[in-house]
Every structure is written in C-alpha cells, then in structure tokens.
Short mmCIF file of C-alpha atoms in Angstrom, two decimals:
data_model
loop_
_atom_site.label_atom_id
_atom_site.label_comp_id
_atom_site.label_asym_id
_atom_site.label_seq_id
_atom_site.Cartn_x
_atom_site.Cartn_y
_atom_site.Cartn_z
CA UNK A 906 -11.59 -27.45 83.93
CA UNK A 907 -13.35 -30.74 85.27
CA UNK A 908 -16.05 -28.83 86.01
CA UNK A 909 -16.38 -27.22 82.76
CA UNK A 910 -16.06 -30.35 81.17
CA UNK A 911 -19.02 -31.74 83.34
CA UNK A 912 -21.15 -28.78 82.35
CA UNK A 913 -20.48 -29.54 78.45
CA UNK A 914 -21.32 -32.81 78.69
CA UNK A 915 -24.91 -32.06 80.44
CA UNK A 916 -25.55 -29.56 78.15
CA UNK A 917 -24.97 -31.52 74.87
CA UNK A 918 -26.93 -33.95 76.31
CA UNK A 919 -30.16 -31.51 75.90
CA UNK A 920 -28.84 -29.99 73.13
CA UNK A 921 -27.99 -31.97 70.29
CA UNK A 922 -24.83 -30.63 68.22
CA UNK A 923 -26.48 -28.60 65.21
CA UNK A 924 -25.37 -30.61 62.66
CA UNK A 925 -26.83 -28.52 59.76
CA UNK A 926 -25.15 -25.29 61.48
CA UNK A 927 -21.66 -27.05 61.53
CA UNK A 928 -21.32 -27.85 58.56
CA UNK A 929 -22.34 -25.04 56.89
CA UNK A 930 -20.10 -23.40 58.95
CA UNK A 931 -17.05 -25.43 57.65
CA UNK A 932 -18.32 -24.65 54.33
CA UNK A 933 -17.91 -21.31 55.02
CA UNK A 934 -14.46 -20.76 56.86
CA UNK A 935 -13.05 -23.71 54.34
CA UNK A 936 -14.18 -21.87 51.58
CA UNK A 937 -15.39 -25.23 49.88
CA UNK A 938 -18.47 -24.79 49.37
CA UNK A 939 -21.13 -27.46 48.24
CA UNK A 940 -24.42 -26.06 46.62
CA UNK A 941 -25.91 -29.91 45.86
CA UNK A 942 -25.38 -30.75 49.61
CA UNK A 943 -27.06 -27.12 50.51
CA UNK A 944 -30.04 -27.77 47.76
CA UNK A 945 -30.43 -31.54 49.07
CA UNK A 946 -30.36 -30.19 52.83
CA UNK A 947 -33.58 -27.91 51.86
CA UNK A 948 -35.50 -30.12 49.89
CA UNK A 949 -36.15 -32.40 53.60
CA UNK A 950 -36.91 -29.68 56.02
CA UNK A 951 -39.96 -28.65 55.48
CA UNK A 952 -40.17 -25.00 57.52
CA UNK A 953 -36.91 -23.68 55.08
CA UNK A 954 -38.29 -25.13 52.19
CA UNK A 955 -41.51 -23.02 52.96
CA UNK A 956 -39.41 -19.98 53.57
CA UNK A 957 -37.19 -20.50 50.38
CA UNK A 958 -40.31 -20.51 48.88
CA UNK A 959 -41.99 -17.63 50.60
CA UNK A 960 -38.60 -15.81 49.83
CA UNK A 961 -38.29 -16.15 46.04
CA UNK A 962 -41.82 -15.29 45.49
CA UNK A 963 -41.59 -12.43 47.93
CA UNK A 964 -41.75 -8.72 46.56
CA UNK A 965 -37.81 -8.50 46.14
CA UNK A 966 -36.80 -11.78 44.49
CA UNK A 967 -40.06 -12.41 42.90
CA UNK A 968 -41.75 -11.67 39.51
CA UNK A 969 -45.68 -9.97 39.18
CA UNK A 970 -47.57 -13.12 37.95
CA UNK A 971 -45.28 -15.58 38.17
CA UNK A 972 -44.91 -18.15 41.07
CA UNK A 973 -41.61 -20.40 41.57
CA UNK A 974 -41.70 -23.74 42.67
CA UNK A 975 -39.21 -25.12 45.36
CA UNK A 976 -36.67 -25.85 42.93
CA UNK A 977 -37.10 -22.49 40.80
CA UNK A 978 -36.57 -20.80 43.93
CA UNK A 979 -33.39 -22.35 44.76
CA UNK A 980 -31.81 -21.55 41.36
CA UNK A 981 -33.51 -18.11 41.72
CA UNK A 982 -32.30 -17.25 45.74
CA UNK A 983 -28.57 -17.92 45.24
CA UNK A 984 -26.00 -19.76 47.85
CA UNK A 985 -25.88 -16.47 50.10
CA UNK A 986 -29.11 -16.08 50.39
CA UNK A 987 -29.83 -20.07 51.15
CA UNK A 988 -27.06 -20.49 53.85
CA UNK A 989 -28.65 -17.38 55.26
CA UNK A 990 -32.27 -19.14 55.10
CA UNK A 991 -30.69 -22.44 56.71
CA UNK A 992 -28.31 -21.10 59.57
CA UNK A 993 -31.53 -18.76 60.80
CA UNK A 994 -34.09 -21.72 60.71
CA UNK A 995 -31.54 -23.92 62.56
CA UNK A 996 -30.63 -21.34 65.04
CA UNK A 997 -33.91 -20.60 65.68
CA UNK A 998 -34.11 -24.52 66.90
CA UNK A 999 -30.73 -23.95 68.91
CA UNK A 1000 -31.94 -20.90 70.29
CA UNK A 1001 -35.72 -22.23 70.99
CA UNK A 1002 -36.52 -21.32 74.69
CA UNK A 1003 -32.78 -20.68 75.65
CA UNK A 1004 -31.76 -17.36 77.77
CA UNK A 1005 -33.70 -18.06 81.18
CA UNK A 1006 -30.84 -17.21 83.36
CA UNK A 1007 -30.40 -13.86 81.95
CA UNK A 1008 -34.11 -13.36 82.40
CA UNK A 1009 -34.70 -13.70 78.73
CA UNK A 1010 -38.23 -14.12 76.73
CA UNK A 1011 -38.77 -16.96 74.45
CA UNK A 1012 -36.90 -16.63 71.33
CA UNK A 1013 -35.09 -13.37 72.82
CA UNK A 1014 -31.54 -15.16 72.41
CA UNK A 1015 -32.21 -16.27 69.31
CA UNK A 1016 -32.80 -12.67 68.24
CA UNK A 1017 -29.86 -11.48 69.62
CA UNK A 1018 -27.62 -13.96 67.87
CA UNK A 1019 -29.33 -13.25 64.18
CA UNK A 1020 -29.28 -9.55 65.05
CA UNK A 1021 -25.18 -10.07 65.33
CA UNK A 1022 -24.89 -12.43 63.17
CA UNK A 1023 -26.52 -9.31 60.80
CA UNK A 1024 -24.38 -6.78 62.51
CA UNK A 1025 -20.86 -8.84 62.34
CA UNK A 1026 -21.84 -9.43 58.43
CA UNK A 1027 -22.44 -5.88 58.25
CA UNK A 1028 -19.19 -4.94 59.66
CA UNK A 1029 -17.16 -7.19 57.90
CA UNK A 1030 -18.76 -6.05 54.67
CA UNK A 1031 -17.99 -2.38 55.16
CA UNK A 1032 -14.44 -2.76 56.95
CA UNK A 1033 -13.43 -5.13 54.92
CA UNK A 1034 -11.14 -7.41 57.66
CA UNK A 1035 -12.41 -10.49 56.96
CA UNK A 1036 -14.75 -13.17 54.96
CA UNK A 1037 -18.86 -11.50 55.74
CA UNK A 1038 -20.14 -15.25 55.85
CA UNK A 1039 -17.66 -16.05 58.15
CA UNK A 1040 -18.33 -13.38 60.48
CA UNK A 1041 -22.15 -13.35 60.27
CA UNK A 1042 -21.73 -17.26 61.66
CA UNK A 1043 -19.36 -16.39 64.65
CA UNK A 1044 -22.09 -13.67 65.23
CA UNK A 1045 -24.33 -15.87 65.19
CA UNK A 1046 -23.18 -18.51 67.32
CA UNK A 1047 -21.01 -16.01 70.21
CA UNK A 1048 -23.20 -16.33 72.68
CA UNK A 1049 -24.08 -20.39 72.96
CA UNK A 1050 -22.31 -20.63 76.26
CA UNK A 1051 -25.63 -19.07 77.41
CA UNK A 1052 -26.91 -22.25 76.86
CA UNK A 1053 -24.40 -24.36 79.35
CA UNK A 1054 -25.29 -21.26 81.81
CA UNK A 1055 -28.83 -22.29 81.43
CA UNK A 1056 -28.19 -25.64 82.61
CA UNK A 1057 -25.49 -24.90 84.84
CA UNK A 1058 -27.65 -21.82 87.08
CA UNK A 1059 -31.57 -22.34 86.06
CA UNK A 1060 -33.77 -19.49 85.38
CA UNK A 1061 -33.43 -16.19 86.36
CA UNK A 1062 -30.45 -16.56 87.89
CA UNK A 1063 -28.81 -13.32 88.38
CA UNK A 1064 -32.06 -11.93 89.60
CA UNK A 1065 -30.00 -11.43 92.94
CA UNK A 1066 -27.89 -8.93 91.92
CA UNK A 1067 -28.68 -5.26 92.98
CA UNK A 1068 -29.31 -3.03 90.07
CA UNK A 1069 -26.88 -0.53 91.28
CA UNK A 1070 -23.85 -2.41 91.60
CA UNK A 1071 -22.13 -2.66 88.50
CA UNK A 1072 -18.96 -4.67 87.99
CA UNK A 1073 -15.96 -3.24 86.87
CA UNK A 1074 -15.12 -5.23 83.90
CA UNK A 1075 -18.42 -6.39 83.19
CA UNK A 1076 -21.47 -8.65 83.76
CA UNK A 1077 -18.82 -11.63 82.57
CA UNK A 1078 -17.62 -11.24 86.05
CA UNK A 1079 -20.66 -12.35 87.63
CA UNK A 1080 -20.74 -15.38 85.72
CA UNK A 1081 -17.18 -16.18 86.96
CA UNK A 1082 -18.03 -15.72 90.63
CA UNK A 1083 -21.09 -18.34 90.26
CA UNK A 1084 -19.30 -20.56 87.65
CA UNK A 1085 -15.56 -19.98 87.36
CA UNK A 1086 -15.91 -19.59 83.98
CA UNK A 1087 -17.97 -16.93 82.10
CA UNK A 1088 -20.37 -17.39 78.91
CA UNK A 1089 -18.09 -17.00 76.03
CA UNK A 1090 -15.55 -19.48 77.36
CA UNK A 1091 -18.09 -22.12 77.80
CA UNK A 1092 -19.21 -21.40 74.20
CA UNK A 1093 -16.35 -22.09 72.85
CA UNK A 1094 -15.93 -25.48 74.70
CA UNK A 1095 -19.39 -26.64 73.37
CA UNK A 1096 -18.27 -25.04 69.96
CA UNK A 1097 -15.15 -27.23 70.25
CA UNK A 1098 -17.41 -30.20 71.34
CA UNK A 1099 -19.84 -29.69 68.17
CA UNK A 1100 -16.67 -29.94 66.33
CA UNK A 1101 -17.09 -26.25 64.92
CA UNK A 1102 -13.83 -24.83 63.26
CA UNK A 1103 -11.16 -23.39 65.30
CA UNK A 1104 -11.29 -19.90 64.23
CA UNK A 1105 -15.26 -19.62 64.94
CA UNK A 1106 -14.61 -21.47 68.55
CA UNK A 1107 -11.81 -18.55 69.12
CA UNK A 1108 -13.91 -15.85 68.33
CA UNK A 1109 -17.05 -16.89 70.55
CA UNK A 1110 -14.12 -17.24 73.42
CA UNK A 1111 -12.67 -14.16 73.06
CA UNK A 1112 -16.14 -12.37 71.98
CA UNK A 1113 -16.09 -10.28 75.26
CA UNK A 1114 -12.07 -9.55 75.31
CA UNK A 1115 -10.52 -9.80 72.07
CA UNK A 1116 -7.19 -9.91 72.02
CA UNK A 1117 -4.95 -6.64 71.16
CA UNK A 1118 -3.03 -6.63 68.01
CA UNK A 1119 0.12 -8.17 67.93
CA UNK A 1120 -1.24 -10.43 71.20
CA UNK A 1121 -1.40 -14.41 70.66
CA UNK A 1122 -4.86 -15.04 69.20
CA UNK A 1123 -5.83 -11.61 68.11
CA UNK A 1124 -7.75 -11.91 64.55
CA UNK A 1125 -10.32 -9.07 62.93
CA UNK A 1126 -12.67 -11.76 63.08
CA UNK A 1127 -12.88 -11.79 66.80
CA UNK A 1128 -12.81 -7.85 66.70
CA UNK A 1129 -15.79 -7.62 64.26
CA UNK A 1130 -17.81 -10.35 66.61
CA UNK A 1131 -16.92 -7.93 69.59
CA UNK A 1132 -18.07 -4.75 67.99
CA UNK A 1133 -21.41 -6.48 66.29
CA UNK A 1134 -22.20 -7.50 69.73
CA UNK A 1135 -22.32 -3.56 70.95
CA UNK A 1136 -24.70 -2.86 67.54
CA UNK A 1137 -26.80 -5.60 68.81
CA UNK A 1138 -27.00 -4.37 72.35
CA UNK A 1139 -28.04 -0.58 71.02
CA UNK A 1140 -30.46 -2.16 68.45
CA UNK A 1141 -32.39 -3.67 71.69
CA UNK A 1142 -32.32 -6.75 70.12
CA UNK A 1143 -31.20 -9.31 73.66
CA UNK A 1144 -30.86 -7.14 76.71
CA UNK A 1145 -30.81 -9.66 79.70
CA UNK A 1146 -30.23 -9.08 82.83
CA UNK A 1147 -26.91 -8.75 82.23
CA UNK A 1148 -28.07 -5.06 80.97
CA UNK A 1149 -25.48 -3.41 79.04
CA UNK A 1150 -22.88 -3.92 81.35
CA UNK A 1151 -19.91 -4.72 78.80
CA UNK A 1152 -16.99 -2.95 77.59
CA UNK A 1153 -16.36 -1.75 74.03
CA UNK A 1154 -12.24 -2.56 73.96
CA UNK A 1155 -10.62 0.84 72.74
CA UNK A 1156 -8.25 -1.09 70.21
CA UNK A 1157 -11.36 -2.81 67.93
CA UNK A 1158 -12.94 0.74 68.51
CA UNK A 1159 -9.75 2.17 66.63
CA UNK A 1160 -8.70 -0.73 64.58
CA UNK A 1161 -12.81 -1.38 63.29
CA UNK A 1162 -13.66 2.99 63.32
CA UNK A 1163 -16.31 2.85 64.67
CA UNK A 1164 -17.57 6.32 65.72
CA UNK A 1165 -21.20 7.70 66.59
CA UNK A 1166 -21.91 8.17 63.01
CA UNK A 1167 -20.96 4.54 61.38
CA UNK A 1168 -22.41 2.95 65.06
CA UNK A 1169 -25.66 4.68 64.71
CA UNK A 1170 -25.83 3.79 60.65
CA UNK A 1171 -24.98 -0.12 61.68
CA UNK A 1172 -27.78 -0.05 64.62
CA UNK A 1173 -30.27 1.34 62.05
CA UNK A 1174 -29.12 -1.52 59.48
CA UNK A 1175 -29.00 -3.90 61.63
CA UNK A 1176 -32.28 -3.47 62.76
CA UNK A 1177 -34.06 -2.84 59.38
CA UNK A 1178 -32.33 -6.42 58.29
CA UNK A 1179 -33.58 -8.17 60.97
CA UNK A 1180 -37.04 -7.15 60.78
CA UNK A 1181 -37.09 -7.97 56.92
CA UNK A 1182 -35.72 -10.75 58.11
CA UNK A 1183 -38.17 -11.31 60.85
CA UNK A 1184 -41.10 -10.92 58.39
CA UNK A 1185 -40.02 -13.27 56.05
CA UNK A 1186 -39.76 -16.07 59.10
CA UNK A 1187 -42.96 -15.07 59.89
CA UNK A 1188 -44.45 -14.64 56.40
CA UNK A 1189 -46.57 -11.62 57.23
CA UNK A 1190 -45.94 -8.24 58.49
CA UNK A 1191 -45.89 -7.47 62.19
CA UNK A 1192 -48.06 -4.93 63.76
CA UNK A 1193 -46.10 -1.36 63.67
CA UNK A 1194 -46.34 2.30 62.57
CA UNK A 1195 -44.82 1.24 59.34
CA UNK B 1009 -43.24 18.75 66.80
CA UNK B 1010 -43.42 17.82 62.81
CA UNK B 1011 -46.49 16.90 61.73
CA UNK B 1012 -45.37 14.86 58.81
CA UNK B 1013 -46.86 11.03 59.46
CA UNK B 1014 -50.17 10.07 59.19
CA UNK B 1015 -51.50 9.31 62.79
CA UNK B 1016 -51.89 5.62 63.49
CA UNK B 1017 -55.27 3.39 64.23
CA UNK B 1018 -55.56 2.43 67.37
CA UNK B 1019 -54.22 -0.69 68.69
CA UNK B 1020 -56.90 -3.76 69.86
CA UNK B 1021 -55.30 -6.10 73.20
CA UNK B 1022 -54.89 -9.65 72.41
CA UNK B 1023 -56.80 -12.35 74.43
CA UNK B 1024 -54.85 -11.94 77.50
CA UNK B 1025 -55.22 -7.71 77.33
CA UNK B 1026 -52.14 -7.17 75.94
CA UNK B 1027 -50.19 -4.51 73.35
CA UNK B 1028 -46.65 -5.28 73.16
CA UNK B 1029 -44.18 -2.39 71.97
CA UNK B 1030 -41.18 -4.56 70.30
CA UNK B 1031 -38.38 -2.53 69.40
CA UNK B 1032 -38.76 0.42 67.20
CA UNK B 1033 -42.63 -0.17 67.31
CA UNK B 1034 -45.43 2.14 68.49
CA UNK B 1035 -49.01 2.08 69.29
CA UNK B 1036 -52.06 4.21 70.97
CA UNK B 1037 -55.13 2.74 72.16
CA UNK B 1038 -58.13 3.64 73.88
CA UNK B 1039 -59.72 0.16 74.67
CA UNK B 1040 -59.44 0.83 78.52
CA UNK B 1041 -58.82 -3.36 79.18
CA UNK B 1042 -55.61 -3.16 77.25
CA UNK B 1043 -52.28 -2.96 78.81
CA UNK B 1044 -49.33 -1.72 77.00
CA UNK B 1045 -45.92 -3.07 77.39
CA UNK B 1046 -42.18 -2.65 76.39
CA UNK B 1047 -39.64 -5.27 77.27
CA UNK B 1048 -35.99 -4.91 77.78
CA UNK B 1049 -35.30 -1.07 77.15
CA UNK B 1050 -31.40 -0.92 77.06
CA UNK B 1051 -29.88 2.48 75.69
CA UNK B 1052 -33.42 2.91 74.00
CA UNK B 1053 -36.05 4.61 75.83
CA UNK B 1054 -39.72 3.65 76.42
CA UNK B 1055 -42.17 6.94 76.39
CA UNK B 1056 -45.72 6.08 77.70
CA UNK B 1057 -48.74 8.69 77.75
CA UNK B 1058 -51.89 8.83 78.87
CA UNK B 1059 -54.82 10.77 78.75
CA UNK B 1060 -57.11 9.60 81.93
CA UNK B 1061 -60.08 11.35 81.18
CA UNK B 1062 -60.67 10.05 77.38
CA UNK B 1063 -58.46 7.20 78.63
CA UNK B 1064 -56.57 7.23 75.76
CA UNK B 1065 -52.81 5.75 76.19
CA UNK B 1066 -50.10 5.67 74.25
CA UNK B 1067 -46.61 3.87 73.92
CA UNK B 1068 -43.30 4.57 71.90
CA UNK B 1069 -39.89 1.95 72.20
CA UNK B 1070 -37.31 4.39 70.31
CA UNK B 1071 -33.56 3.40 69.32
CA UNK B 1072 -31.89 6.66 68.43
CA UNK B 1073 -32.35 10.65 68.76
CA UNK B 1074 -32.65 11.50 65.14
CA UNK B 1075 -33.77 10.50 61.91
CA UNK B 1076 -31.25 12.59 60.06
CA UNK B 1077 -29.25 9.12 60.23
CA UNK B 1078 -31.25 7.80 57.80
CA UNK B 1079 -34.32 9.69 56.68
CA UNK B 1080 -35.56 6.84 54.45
CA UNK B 1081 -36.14 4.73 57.28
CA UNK B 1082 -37.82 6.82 59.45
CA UNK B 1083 -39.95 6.79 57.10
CA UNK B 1084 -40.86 3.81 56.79
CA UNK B 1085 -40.35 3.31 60.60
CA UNK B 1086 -40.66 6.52 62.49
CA UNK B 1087 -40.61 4.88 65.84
CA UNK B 1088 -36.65 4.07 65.26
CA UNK B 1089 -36.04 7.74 66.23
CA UNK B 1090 -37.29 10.25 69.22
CA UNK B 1091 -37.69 13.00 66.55
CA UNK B 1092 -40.20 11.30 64.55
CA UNK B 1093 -41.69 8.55 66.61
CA UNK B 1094 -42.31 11.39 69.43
CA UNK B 1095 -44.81 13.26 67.20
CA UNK B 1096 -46.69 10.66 65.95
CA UNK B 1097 -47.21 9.00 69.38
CA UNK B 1098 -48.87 13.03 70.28
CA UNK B 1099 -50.48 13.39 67.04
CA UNK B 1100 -52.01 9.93 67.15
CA UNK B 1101 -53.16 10.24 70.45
CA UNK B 1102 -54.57 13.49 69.77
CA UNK B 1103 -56.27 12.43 66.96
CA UNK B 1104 -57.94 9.69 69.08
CA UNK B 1105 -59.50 12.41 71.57
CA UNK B 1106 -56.89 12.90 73.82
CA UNK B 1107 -55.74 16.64 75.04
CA UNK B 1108 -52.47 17.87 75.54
CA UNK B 1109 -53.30 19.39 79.29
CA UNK B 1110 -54.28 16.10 80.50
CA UNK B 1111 -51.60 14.08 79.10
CA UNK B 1112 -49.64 12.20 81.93
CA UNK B 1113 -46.41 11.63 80.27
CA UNK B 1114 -43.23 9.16 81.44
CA UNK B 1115 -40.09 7.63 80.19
CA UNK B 1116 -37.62 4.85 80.91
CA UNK B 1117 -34.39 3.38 79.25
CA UNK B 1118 -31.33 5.42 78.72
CA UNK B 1119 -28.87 3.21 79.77
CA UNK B 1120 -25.01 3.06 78.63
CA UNK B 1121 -22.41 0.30 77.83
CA UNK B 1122 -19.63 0.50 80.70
CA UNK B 1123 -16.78 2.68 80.56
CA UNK B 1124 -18.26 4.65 77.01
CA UNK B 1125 -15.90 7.70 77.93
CA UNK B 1126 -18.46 10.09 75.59
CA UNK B 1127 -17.59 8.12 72.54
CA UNK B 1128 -20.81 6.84 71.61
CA UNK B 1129 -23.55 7.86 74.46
CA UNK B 1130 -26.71 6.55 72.97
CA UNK B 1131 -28.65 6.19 76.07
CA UNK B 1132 -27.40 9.71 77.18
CA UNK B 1133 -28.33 11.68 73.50
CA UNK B 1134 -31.48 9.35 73.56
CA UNK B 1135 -32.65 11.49 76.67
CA UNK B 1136 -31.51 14.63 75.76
CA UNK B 1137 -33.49 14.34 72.42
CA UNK B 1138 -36.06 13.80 74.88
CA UNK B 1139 -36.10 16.32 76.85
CA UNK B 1140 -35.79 19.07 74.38
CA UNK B 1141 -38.19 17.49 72.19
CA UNK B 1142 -40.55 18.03 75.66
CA UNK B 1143 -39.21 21.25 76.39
CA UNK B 1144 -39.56 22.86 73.13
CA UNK B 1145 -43.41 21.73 72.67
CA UNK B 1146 -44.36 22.74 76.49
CA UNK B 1147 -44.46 18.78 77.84
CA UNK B 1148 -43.76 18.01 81.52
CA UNK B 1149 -42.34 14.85 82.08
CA UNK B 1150 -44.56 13.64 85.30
CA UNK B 1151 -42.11 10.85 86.17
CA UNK B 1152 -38.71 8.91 84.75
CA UNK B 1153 -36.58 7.21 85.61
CA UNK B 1154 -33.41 6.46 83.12
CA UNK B 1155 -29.56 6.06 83.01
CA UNK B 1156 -26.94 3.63 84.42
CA UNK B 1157 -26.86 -0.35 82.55
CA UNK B 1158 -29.65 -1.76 83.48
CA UNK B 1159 -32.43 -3.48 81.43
CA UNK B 1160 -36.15 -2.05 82.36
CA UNK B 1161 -39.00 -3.46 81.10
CA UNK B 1162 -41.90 -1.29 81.27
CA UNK B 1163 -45.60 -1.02 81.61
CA UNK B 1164 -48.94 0.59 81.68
CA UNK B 1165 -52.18 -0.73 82.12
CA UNK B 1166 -54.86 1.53 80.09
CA UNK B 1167 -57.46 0.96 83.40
CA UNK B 1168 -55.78 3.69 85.59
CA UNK B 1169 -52.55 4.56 83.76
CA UNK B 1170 -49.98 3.21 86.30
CA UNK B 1171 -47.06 3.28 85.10
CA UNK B 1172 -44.31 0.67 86.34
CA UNK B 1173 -40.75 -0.58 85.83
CA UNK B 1174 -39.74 -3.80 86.08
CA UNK B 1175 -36.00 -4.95 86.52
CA UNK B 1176 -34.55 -8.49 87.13
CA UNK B 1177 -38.01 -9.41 88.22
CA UNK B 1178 -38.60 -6.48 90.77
CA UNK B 1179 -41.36 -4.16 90.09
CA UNK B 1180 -41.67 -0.48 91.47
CA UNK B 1181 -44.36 2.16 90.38
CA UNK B 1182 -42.98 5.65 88.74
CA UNK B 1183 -45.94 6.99 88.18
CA UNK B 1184 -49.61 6.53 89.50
CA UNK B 1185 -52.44 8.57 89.86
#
C-alpha cells in the first residue's frame, strides 16, 4: 500500500481536496442539512451565483416579466436544486482537464461523473434503495481515482493496448497490471484522504465489483453507483479508452431490475437531464436537430 | 423512412474547419472545407454520408434503435434514436441537393459491455436497426466497421469524403474514394 499511499499524496498535492464538495456531501449522507451555510456558500462564487440566477429566471422556474435577483432566486430554486447547482460547478473544477490517460477530451470526465451522478439519482429515485442525494454524489464522485491514474501513468496511457484483446474481467485489470491497484480503489483512498464519509468512499471502491448480498460491505448504494455507471456508458457520455470493457454484476442486475426496457428509459433520462443540465451551465442552447 | 421532421439547415465549420457531432446530435453540410466529427462512439453508432458530386455530407451520433421508448423525446431530439435521426440525416441531405444514387454511406460504433449474455445488447439492436432501416429503403452500406468494446472516434472531411476511424490514437481509413 506504500505505493498507493505515495500516489495519494502527489495527487492531492495538484488537486486540492474539494472542500465545497465534502461538505455538502456530509450534509447529505448526515442528513443535517444547513441551508444558511448553502445560501452563504453561493453568495461568494461568482460562476454559481450566475447560474442560480440564470436558473430561476430560466423558462421552468421563472415567471413572464418578472426577473429574480440572487437572493429571490435562492428562496425560489429550493435546497435540491442548489446542492445540485453547487456539486456540478465544483466538479466541473475537480474534473477540469482530468481523464488523459484514458484518452479523454477536456471536460469528458467531468461529463461522465454528472451523467452518473444523474443516472445513480435516477435509479435511486425509481428503485427506491436508498437516499437520491446520496447516490447522485457517489455517482458523481466514483470515478476520482482517474485522477491519481493521471498522475500516476500520464496521458494516453493505455494507448498500447491492442484493440482486440479484451480482458476477462475488465479494463480494471489493466490498471492493476501497470499500478497494482485499479481506479476505484485509488478513489476511495483520495476520498478517504478528502475526508469524504465512509459510505460514499465504499461505494467509489467497490463501484466496479459491488459486493453480493449478504457479503461484508454490500449496500444498494454501491449497487445503484454500479448500475448508473452502465447508463452512463450507453448514454456515450465518458467512453475512454477503457471502451466498454466492464461487467454489469448479475446480482445488482436482479436486485436493481434492470431490464432492456427500464435501461433504455434511464439512458434516455439520463441523457435529456444532462443536456438541460448542460444548457443551463452554458446558458444558451447547443447546436442540434432539436 | 418517415418523413415526419422538418429537414435541418446546414451546418457552418468553426475557425479550425470543424462540425462536431456530440452525442445524440446531428448535422449536414455542404461547405466543402468543413470536416465532420464524432468522438467516442461506445454502444452508439456514428452514420456518415456523403454525396461527392454536390458534396454534400452528412453526420448522425445515435444512442438507441427506436423512439417508441419515448416518443416525446424524439421529438424534441430525433438524433437519440436510428428510427428517427436516420431519416432526417436523408431527408436533410436531400433537401440540400444531394441524391440518393450517389450517396456513399458508412457506420461505426456498436460496441457491447463484457459478458452482456443478450440481456441488454444495445450496440448489437443499435446495428440491426441499422441495417433494416438500410435494407428496407434500398441503402448499401459502402463500408463499417462495428462491434466488440472498443471506443471509435470517427471522421469525415467534406473535401473528398474519407471516412476514418480512430481508436486509442491509431487511425485507419474505412472508406475512401
């Protein structure tokens, strides 16, 4: 685990533990949530101000001939809605430029973790196995060990790999032969570093194998995190390098029912969300046949 | 095909000459220094055409076979499914000057998650829509290449039409005149 430990430590050095993200995660899995902190935490960034504005004067919150000012639009928005508004502003910073070792485009990881942080919340809503907040912030944060791969292996760095050979029990294999350890186990290290609570650091560890039922560790959360991560993979959201070489586990196939039909429904969802989502970062609509 | 959306305008390069296809997006052009591009095609698939006469091209990035999943948001987003994003990238390009017996038409994408045993096949029902979307409205496929788990970005530049994969940084040609 030296080794491990070594990579952690480099990594936090370049990226800074996401203060904002932590503690609204607490928030969230303690239940305790703080709506002055949240308010005061808007009122000094300046981008999610602008989109908490943007939002409540935006077609679905806002009213014909009326605009809301920053404060009007945080009565008017709601806590979901403003954690929502924070945790994809500050993952956007997180996620800013990360991905080069899987071959991923600027901002690609960061739209992969909002399109299963969308997916997980999705899932959680409709199955009903655990808190939606909770699981859209596991979503969102499952895949920050890319981050210590970054450092770790530099750009592009499965470009080796022939396209035809697949591995057996998926692309987290490769990372184990080159590392020893594979992403979602060095997420949850930096997760444990950045002092994020135990049940989110479990499920980015056991994101890619969660554990069976009645097995040490198992928890819907982890199982809804696994299954969003498929969603976001059909949705096209982050394919890498690493392709789609993963494995759906049979038991959160079962346990979650997830067929064709409720897949297919959560890929369309998941994708309409995050371009809503997408437009209101943005603030205009994106070229398109819509 | 179904006739049902209005055809789009063409799409205009940006400085550097390029249209990029995100996911679920479409777009047809005729400006002949324009080069259209899809990145990252997983168990979607990317459709390119091109007519190299009126050189007129065309590309589609689709997520699903049909829009019976949810008919509201096909449309408002036809290029989410083959069944309705196929017919407007025709009709569109069609409507731009470009004929049906000239049309050079390709595809890549497909792919599955490991070990799906038939439970889910997206990448696999993505193609078949495909090819009996082609097959039922008299289209030859002139080159593909889909399947397995692999990522494929892919590209066409409008000057001759070439139309090439790329993979973990490796580039081959599938089709080229």
């Amino acid at each position: 685990m030296g080794s491990v430990e070594t990579l952690i430590d480099k990594c936090v050095k370049l990226s800074p533990a996401p203060v904002v993200i932590a503690r609204v995660a607490s928030m969230l899995s303690s239940g305790e949530y703080n709506s002055k902190e949240l308010e005061d935490l808007i009122m000094t960034d300046e981008a999610i101000s602008a989109s908490v504005l943007r939002t409540a004067n935006s077609a679905a919150y806002g009213v014909p001939g009326r605009v809301f000012d920053l404060r009007e639009g945080i009565v008017r928005l709601g806590s979901k809605t403003l954690r929502r508004i924070v945790l994809e502003h500050k993952s956007s910073e997180l996620f800013d430029g990360a991905g080069e070792a899987y071959g991923l485009r600027r901002q690609d990881l960061w739209r992969g973790s909002v399109g299963g942080a969308l997916a997980a919340e999705l899932i959680a809503e409709s199955r009903k196995v655990c808190e939606p907040g909770v699981a859209y912030v596991a979503g969102l944060l499952r895949d920050i060990g890319k981050l210590a791969v970054d450092v770790a292996l530099g750009a592009d760095a499965f470009r080796d790999i022939d396209p035809d050979e697949t591995p057996e029990r998926g692309f987290t294999e490769q990372e184990r032969l080159r590392l020893g350890v594979d992403h979602a186990e060095l997420g949850a290290a930096l997760a444990k570093r950045w002092n994020l609570p135990d049940r989110i650091c479990a499920a980015i560890h056991h994101h890619h194998r969660p554990p069976e039922p009645g097995e040490t560790g198992a928890d819907p959360l982890i199982d809804v995190v696994h299954a969003a991560d498929f969603i976001t993979l059909w949705s096209g959201l982050c394919i890498g390098d690493d392709g789609l070489q993963y494995q759906l586990a049979p038991h959160v196939r079962e346990s979650l029912k997830i067929d064709r039909a409720s897949a297919e429904h959560e890929i369309v969802e998941t994708m309409t969300r995050f371009r809503d989502l997408e437009e209101a970062i943005s603030g205009h609509s994106e070229q398109g046949a819509a | 095909m179904s006739m049902t959306q209005t055809a789009l305008k063409p799409s205009q390069a940006d400085a550097k000459g390029g249209i990029t296809i995100g996911v679920a997006d479409i777009a047809i052009t005729n400006d002949p220094n324009a080069t259209l591009v899809t990145y990252a095609l997983g168990s979607c698939i990317g459709v390119t055409i091109y007519d190299p006469i009126a050189k007129i091209g065309g590309m589609l990035h689709f997520m699903l076979p049909l829009s019976k999943v949810n008919p509201d948001k096909a449309a408002k987003r036809p290029a989410m499914f083959a069944d309705t994003g196929i017919p407007l990238l025709f009709r569109s390009a069609y409507e731009l000057g470009a004929q049906k017996e000239r049309m050079i038409v390709c595809a890549a994408g497909g792919a599955e998650i490991l070990n799906d045993d038939g439970h889910f096949r997206v990448g696999s029902r993505n193609r078949t829509m495909l090819r009996k979307l082609f097959w039922k409205n008299n289209i030859l496929l002139s080159a593909d290449e889909t399947g397995g788990n692999i990522s494929r970005t892919l590209v066409m530049p409008l000057s001759d039409g070439t139309v090439s994969i790329r993979n973990r940084g490796k580039e081959k040609t599938l089709w080229a005149a």
